[in-house]
Amino acid sequence: MTAGAPADPRPAAEIGTGTSANSRERILARIRSAVAGAPDAPITRSYRTSPEATDVIGLFAERVADYRAVVHVVDGSEAAATIRAAMARQGAVRLVVPDGLPAEWAPDDPVADDPRLTAAELDAVDGVITGCAVGIAETGTIVLDAGPGQGRRALTLVPDYHLCVVRADQIVAGVPEAVARLDPARPLTWISGPSATSDIELNRVEGVHGPRTLEVVVVR
């Protein structure tokens, strides 16, 4: 010990023999010993689970459009006409239609994924039309879970045009509400706008990992 230095309060057996990990274990052991037999204290978890949004449909449409997607908000009676008008503007005739998509949303010449289309065949179609599992207003995100009308993940990743129909009752305000609705055991695809990435100089490139064009029809 250096002359004048304060004395080390630890027992002599602990001085110079332990590591940081050993010290941590000693501290934790003392804490466990001190609280042994104490009752569990209730923990209040009053986290905010929903953003304060009074118009979730309007917020969802606004946030989806922020990602450069095309958005339409229509009544149910207008959905079929809106879908066909969107296809005409895109010049899309041959769209892949997953099993379970409502017949009134399907194009006149649907392309079925049965037997499964190859990647080359998916690349050759004009696009895909699907429903979704959940829409998230706060982030403008669409989530697909491969359920009816959505198909397998490749259907929405390979074609260059994705037309997605979202029912108003599928839109929730925030991510926690969306997670509560989703089954984590299912294959979930979270889509926020067209596929895009940026290089180190922030030059945006679209269509690298998925469709370059995302069009969303929200049906009230």
PDB file of C-alpha atoms in Angstrom, residues 6-7 17 30 38-39 46 50 62 65 73 77 79 81 105 107 110 116 139-140 145 159-160 162 166 199 214 219:
ATOM      1  CA  PRO A   6      -6.723   5.351   1.843  1.00  0.00           C
ATOM      2  CA  ALA A   7      -7.107   1.816   3.085  1.00  0.00           C
ATOM      3  CA  THR A  17      -7.744 -11.692  -6.607  1.00  0.00           C
ATOM      4  CA  ARG A  30     -25.385  -9.852  -1.760  1.00  0.00           C
ATOM      5  CA  ALA A  38     -39.340 -10.578   0.030  1.00  0.00           C
ATOM      6  CA  PRO A  39     -42.698 -10.471  -1.808  1.00  0.00           C
ATOM      7  CA  SER A  46     -48.416   2.337 -18.271  1.00  0.00           C
ATOM      8  CA  SER A  50     -51.689   4.137 -29.279  1.00  0.00           C
ATOM      9  CA  GLU A  62     -51.123  10.775 -45.630  1.00  0.00           C
ATOM     10  CA  ALA A  65     -48.344   8.992 -49.688  1.00  0.00           C
ATOM     11  CA  VAL A  73     -59.592   6.466 -50.284  1.00  0.00           C
ATOM     12  CA  SER A  77     -69.144   0.817 -53.970  1.00  0.00           C
ATOM     13  CA  ALA A  79     -63.529  -0.006 -54.979  1.00  0.00           C
ATOM     14  CA  ALA A  81     -63.930   0.846 -60.445  1.00  0.00           C
ATOM     15  CA  TRP A 105     -61.466  -6.814 -56.677  1.00  0.00           C
ATOM     16  CA  PRO A 107     -59.090  -8.226 -62.741  1.00  0.00           C
ATOM     17  CA  PRO A 110     -56.249 -12.939 -63.344  1.00  0.00           C
ATOM     18  CA  ARG A 116     -46.567 -21.866 -58.007  1.00  0.00           C
ATOM     19  CA  THR A 139     -46.081   4.781 -39.932  1.00  0.00           C
ATOM     20  CA  GLY A 140     -48.020   4.339 -43.174  1.00  0.00           C
ATOM     21  CA  ASP A 145     -49.284 -12.272 -43.217  1.00  0.00           C
ATOM     22  CA  PRO A 159     -43.465  -8.110 -59.615  1.00  0.00           C
ATOM     23  CA  ASP A 160     -42.695  -4.429 -60.205  1.00  0.00           C
ATOM     24  CA  HIS A 162     -48.163  -3.923 -56.214  1.00  0.00           C
ATOM     25  CA  VAL A 166     -56.882  -2.098 -47.423  1.00  0.00           C
ATOM     26  CA  ASP A 199     -26.283   4.932 -51.309  1.00  0.00           C
ATOM     27  CA  LEU A 214     -47.003   0.700 -54.760  1.00  0.00           C
ATOM     28  CA  VAL A 219     -61.946   1.028 -48.800  1.00  0.00           C
TER      29      VAL A 219
END
